Coordinates of C-alpha atoms and ligand atoms in Angstrom, one line a residue:
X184 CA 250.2 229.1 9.6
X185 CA 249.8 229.8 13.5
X186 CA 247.8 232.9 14.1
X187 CA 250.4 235.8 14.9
X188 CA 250.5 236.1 18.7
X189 CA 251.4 239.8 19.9
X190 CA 254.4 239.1 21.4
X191 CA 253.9 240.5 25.3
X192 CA 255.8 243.8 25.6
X193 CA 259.2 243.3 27.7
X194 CA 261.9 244.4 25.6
X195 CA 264.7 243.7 27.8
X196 CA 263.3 240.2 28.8
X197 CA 263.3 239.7 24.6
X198 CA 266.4 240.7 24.0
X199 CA 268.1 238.6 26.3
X200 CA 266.3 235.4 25.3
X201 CA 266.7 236.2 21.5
X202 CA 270.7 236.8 22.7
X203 CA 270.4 233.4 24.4
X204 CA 269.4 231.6 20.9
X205 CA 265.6 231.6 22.0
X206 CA 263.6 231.3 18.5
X207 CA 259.7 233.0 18.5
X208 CA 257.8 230.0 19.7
X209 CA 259.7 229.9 22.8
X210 CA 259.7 233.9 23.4
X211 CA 256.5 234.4 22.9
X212 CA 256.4 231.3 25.7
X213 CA 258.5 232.7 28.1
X214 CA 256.8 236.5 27.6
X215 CA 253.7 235.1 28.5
X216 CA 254.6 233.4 31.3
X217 CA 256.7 236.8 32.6
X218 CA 253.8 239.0 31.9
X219 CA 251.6 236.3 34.2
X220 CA 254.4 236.5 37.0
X221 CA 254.2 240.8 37.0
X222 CA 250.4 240.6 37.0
X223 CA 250.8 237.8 40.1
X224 CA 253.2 240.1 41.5
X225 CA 250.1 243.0 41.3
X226 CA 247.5 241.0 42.9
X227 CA 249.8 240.0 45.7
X228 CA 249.7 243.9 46.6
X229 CA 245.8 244.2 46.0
X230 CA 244.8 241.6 47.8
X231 CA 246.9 242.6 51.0
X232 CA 245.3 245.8 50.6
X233 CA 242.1 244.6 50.5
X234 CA 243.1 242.4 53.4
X235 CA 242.2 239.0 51.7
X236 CA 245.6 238.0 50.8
X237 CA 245.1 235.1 53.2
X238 CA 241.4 234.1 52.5
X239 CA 240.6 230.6 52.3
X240 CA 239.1 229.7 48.8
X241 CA 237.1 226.6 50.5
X242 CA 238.7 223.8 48.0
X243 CA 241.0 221.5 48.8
X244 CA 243.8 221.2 46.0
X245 CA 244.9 218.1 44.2
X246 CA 248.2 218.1 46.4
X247 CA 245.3 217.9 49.7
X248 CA 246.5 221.6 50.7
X249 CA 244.1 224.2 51.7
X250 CA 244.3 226.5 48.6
X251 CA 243.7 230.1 49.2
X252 CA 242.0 232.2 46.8
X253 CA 245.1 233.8 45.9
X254 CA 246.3 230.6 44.7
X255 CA 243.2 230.0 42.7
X256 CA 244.0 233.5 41.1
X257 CA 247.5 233.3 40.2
X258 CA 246.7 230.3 38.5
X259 CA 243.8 231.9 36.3
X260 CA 246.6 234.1 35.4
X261 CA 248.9 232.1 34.5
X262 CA 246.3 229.6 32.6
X263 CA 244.9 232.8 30.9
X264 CA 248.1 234.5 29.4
X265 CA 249.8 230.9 28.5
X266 CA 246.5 229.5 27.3
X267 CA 246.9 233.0 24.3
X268 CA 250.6 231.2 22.8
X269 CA 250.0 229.5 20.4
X270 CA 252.3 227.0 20.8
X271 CA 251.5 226.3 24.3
X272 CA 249.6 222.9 24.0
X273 CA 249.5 221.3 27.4
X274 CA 249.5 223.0 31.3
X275 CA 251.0 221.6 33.8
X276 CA 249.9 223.4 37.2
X277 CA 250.1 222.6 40.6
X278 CA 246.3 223.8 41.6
X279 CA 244.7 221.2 39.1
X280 CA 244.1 217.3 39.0
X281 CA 244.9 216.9 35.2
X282 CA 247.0 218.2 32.5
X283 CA 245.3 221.4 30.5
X284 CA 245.0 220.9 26.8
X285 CA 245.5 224.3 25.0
X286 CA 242.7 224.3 22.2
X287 CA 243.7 227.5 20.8
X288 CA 245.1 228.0 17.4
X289 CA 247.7 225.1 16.7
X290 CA 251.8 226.6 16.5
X291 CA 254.4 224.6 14.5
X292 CA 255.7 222.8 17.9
X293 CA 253.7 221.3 21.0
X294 CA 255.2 222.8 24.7
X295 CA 254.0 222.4 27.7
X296 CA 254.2 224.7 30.6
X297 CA 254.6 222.9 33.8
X298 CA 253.9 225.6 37.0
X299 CA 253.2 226.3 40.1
X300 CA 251.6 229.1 40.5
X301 CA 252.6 230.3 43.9
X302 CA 254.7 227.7 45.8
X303 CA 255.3 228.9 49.7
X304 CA 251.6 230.1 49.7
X305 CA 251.4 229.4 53.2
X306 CA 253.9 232.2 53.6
X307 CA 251.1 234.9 52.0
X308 CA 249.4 235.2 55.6
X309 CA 252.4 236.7 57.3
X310 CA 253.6 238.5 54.4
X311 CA 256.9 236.4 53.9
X312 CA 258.6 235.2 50.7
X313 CA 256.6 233.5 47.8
X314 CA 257.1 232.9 44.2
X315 CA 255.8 231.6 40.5
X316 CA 258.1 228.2 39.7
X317 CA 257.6 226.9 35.8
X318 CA 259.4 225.2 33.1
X319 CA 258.9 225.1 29.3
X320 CA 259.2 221.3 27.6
X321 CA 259.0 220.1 24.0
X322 CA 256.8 217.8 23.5
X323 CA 256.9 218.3 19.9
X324 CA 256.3 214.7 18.7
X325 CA 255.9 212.5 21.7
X326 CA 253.3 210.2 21.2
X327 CA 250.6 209.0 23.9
X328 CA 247.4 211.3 25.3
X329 CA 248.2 214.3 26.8
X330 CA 249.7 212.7 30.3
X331 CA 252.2 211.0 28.2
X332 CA 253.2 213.4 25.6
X333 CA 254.3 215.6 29.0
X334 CA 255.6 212.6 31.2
X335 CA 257.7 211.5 28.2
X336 CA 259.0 214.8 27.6
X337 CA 260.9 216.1 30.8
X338 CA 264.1 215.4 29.4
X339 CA 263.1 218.1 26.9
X340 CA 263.6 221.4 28.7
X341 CA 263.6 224.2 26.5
X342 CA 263.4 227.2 29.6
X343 CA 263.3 227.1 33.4
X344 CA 262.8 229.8 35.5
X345 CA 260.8 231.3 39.0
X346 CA 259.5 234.5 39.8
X347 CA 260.7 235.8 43.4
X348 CA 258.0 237.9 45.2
X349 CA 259.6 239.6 48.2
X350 CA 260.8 243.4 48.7
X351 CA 261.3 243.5 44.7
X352 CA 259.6 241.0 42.4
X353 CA 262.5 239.3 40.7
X354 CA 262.7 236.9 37.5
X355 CA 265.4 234.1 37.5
X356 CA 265.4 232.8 33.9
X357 CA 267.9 230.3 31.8
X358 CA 267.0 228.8 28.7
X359 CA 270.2 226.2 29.5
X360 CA 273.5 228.7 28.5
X361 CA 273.1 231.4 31.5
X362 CA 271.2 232.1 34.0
X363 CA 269.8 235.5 34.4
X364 CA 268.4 237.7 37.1
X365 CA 265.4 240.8 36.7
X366 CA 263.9 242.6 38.3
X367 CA 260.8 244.0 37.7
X368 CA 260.2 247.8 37.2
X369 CA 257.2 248.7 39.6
X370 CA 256.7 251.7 37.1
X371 CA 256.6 250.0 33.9
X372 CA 255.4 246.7 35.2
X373 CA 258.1 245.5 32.6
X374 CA 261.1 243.3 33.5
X375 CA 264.8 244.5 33.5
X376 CA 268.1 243.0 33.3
X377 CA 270.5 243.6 36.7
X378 CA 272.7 240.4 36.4
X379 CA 273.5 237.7 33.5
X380 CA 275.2 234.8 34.6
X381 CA 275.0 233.6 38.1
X382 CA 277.1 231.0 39.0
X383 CA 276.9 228.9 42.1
X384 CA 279.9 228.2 43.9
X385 CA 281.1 224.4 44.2
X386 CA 281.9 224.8 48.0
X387 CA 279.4 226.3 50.8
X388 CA 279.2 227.0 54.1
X389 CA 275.1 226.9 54.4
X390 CA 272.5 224.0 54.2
X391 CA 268.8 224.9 54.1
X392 CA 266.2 222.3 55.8
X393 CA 263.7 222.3 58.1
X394 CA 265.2 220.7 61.4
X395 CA 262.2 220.0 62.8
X396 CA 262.0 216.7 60.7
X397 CA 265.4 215.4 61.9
X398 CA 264.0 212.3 63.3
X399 CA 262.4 211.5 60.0
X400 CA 265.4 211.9 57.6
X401 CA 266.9 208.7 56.2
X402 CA 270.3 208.2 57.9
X403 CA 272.6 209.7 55.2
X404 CA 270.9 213.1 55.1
X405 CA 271.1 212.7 59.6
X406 CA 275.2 212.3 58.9
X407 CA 274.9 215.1 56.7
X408 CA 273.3 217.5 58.5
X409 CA 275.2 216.0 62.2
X410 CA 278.6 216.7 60.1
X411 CA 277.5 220.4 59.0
X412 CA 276.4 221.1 62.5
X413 CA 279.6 219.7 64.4
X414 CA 281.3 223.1 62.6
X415 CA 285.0 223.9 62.6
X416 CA 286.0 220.5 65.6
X417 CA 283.4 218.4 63.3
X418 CA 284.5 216.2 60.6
X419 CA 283.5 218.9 57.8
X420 CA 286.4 221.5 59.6
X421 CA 284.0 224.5 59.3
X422 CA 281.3 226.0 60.5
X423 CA 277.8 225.6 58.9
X424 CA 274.7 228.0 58.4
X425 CA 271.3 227.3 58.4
X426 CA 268.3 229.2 56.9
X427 CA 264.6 227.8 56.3
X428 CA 262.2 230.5 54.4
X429 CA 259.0 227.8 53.8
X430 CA 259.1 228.3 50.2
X431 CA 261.4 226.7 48.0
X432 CA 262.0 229.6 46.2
X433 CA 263.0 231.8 48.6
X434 CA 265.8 229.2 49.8
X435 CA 266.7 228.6 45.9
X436 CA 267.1 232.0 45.0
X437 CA 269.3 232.6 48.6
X438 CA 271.7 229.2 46.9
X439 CA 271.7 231.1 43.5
X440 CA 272.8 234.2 44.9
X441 CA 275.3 233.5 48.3
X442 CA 275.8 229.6 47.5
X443 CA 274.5 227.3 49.9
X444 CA 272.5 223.8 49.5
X445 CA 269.1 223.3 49.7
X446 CA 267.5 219.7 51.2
X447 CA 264.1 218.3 50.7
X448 CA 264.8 214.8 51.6
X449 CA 261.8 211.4 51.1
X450 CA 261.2 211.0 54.2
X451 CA 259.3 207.5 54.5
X452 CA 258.7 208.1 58.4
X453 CA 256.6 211.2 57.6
X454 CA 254.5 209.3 54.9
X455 CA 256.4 211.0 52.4
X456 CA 258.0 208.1 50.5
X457 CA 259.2 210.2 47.4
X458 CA 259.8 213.4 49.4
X459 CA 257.1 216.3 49.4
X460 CA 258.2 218.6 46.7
X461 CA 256.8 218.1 42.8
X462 CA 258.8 216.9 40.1
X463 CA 257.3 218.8 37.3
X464 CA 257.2 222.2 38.7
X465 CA 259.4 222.3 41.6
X466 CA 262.3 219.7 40.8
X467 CA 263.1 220.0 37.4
X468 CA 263.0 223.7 36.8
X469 CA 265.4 224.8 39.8
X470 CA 267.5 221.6 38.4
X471 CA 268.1 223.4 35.0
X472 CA 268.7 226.2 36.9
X473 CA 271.2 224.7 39.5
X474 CA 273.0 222.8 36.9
X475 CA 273.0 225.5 34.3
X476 CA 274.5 228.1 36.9
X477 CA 277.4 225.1 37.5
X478 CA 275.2 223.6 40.9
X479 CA 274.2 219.7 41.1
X480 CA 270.5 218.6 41.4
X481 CA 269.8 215.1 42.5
X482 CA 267.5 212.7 43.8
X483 CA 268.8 210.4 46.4
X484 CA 271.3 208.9 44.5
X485 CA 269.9 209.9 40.8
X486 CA 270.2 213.0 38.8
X487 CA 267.3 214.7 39.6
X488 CA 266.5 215.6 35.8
X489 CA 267.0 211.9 34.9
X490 CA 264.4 210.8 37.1
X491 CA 261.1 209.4 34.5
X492 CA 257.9 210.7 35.7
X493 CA 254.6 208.1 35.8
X494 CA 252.2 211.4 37.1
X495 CA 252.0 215.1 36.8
X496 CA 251.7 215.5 40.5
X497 CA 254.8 213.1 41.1
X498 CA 256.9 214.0 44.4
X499 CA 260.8 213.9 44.6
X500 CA 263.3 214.0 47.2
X501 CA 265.4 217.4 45.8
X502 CA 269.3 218.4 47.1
X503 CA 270.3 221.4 45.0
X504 CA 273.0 224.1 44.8
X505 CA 276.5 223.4 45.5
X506 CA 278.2 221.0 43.3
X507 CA 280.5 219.5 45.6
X508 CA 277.8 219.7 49.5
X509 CA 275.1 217.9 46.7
X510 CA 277.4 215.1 45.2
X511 CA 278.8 214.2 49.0
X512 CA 275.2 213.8 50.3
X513 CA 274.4 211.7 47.2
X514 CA 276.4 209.1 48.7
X515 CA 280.2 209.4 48.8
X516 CA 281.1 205.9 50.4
X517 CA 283.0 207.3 53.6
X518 CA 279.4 209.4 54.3
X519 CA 277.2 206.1 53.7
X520 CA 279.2 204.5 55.8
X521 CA 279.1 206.8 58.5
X522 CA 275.7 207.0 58.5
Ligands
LIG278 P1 257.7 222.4 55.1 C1 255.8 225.1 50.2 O1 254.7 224.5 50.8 C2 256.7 224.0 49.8 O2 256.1 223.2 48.7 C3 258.1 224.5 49.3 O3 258.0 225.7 48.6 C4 258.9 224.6 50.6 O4 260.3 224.5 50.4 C5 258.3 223.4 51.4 O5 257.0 223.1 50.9 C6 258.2 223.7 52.8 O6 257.9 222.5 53.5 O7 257.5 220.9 55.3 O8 258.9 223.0 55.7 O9 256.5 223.2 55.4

C-alpha cells in the first residue's frame, strides 16, 4: 500500500478536481503541483525585494539559455513538493538534461509531471508577466527506461494547467471536462475558484507573434499574418490586433480569456527547424487546455497533441486558440495557395 501522502491543504482547488471526476492519485498530483506554483509565486516577491530577482545563477540550461537563479529555485520547488506524491514517478522539467526518477514510496499508478518551472523568465528583470506551465501523464504501464515510459505516454494526459504570475497569481487548470480559473488568496496562500469553464471563441480578431521574425516565417504563416494586417479592405474583411508579452503564458492566458491566436511558428531561417517552444511542457499542456476550452492546437499541419515525441527537450512549431484563425493557418488550400 502507498504510504498516505497528506493531501496539500487547498480545499477549493480539491473540490473542484474531485467535482471534475479526479480520483486521489491525481489530487494529491495536481495539489502538489499548486502548492509549488503559490510558493513560486512567494519567492517571486522575495527575491524582488531583495533585489536578486534577476541574478544570474552562472549555468547555462539544457535549452542553452542563461538560467537565473530564480529559475534554479522554482524548479527545486517544484522537484521538492512533486518529488513527496507518491505516485509521481518521473519529472519532466525544463531546467534539467534528463528525466527525474521519483524514488520515493511506490503509488498504485506511474505519472509523470512534465514542467517548466518559470517560462518567460526573461521577463523577471523588468517585472513583466511570467508563469509555472505543467502537465500530468500516465505512464502507468508503458514499457522502455524512463525516457520512453514518458515519450510514449503523451497521448496520456490526465491534467494540464499553468500558473499566471502577474498583478494576481492565477491557476488555469482542466483535467479534460472544463477548464477552470483561480486565483490565489495572498492571505491564505490557498487557491480559490472565480470562473469554471472558459471557453474560447471560434472567431477572433487578435493574433499574437513576435513581428520581428517576419522574414523568417515559412510562407503560409507570412500570408497569414499579411491577411490579418490588411484589416477591414484586406482579404480577412476586419481589422486585426496584435499583442506579444514574451512569455507564452501571458499570451495564452490573454486567448483563454478575450479569444485571440497565439503563433510560435518553425522557423528553419532562424535555426529553428521544429520551432522554439517545448513539446512536453509548453505544447501539450496549453493544447489540452485550448482544445478542452473548444480552441484548436496544431503543429503545422498536425494536431499538436498527436505529434510523437523522440526527446524530452523536443521543440514544436505551436498555433493555439481560436478554432476557426488555427485550422485556416493549418493549411486551408485557398491560403496555401496564396502564399
Ligand atoms: P521570443 C520564453 O522564453 C518563451 O519560451 C515563451 O514563453 C515565449 O512565448 C517565447 O519564448 C518568446 O520567444 O523569440 O519572442 O523571445
Amino acid at each position: 500500500m502507498p504510504i498516505p501522502h497528506p493531501i496539500h491543504h487547498n480545499p477549493k482547488l480539491d473540490e473542484w478536481l474531485s467535482a471534475q471526476g479526479a480520483d486521489l492519485e491525481l489530487r494529491q498530483t495536481v495539489l502538489a503541483m499548486a502548492a509549488a506554483t503559490a510558493a513560486i509565486a512567494g519567492e517571486i516577491r522575495q527575491l524582488a525585494l531583495e533585489g536578486t530577482a534577476g541574478l544570474e545563477s552562472g549555468i547555462i540550461n539544457v535549452q542553452g539559455e542563461t538560467q537565473l537563479k530564480l529559475d534554479d529555485v522554482c524548479n527545486q520547488l517544484c522537484l521538492d513538493l512533486l518529488q513527496q506524491v507518491p505516485v509521481v514517478r518521473y519529472l519532466v522539467s525544463e531546467e534539467i538534461d534528463h528525466v527525474v526518477t521519483n524514488t520515493y514510496a511506490p503509488g498504485t499508478h506511474d505519472f509523470a509531471v512534465c514542467f517548466d518551472p518559470l517560462d518567460g523568465s526573461g521577463n523577471i528583470a523588468t517585472n513583466n508577466t511570467v508563469g509555472t506551465v505543467f502537465c500530468v501523464l500516465d505512464c502507468t504501464g508503458a514499457q522502455g527506461d524512463a525516457e520512453q515510459k514518458v515519450l510514449s505516454s503523451t497521448r496520456n494526459q490526465l491534467a494540464a494547467g499553468y500558473a499566471l504570475y502577474g498583478p494576481a497569481t492565477l491557476l488555469v487548470l482542466t483535467t479534460g471536462k472544463r477548464v477552470a480559473k483561480f486565483a490565489l488568496n495572498e492571505m491564505t496562500r490557498l487557491y480559490e475558484l472565480v470562473r469554471d469553464d472558459i471557453r474560447i471563441a471560434p472567431e477572433a480578431s487578435e493574433f499574437s507573434i513576435n513581428m520581428a521574425y517576419a522574414p523568417l516565417w515559412p510562407r503560409p504563416v507570412r500570408t497569414y499574418v499579411r491577411n490579418c494586417i490588411a484589416g477591414k479592405s484586406g482579404p480577412r474583411g476586419k481589422a486585426f490586433n496584435m499583442r506579444w508579452a514574451g512569455a507564452m503564458v501571458a499570451d495564452m492566458h490573454r486567448v483563454f480569456i478575450k479569444g485571440g491566436h497565439f503563433i510560435y511558428p518553425a522557423m528553419p531561417k532562424k535555426g529553428e527547424p521544429d520551432g522554439k517552444l517545448r513539446l512536453l511542457y509548453e505544447g501539450i499542456p496549453m493544447a489540452m487546455l485550448a482544445e478542452t476550452a473548444g480552441g484548436a492546437a496544431m503543429a503545422g499541419t498536425q494536431r499538436l497533441r498527436d505529434v510523437v515525441p523522440t526527446s524530452i527537450h523536443q521543440r514544436t512549431p505551436v498555433s493555439l486558440g481560436a478554432r476557426d484563425e488555427v485550422m485556416l493557418l493549418a493549411g486551408s488550400p485557398d491560403l496555401v495557395r496564396a502564399a
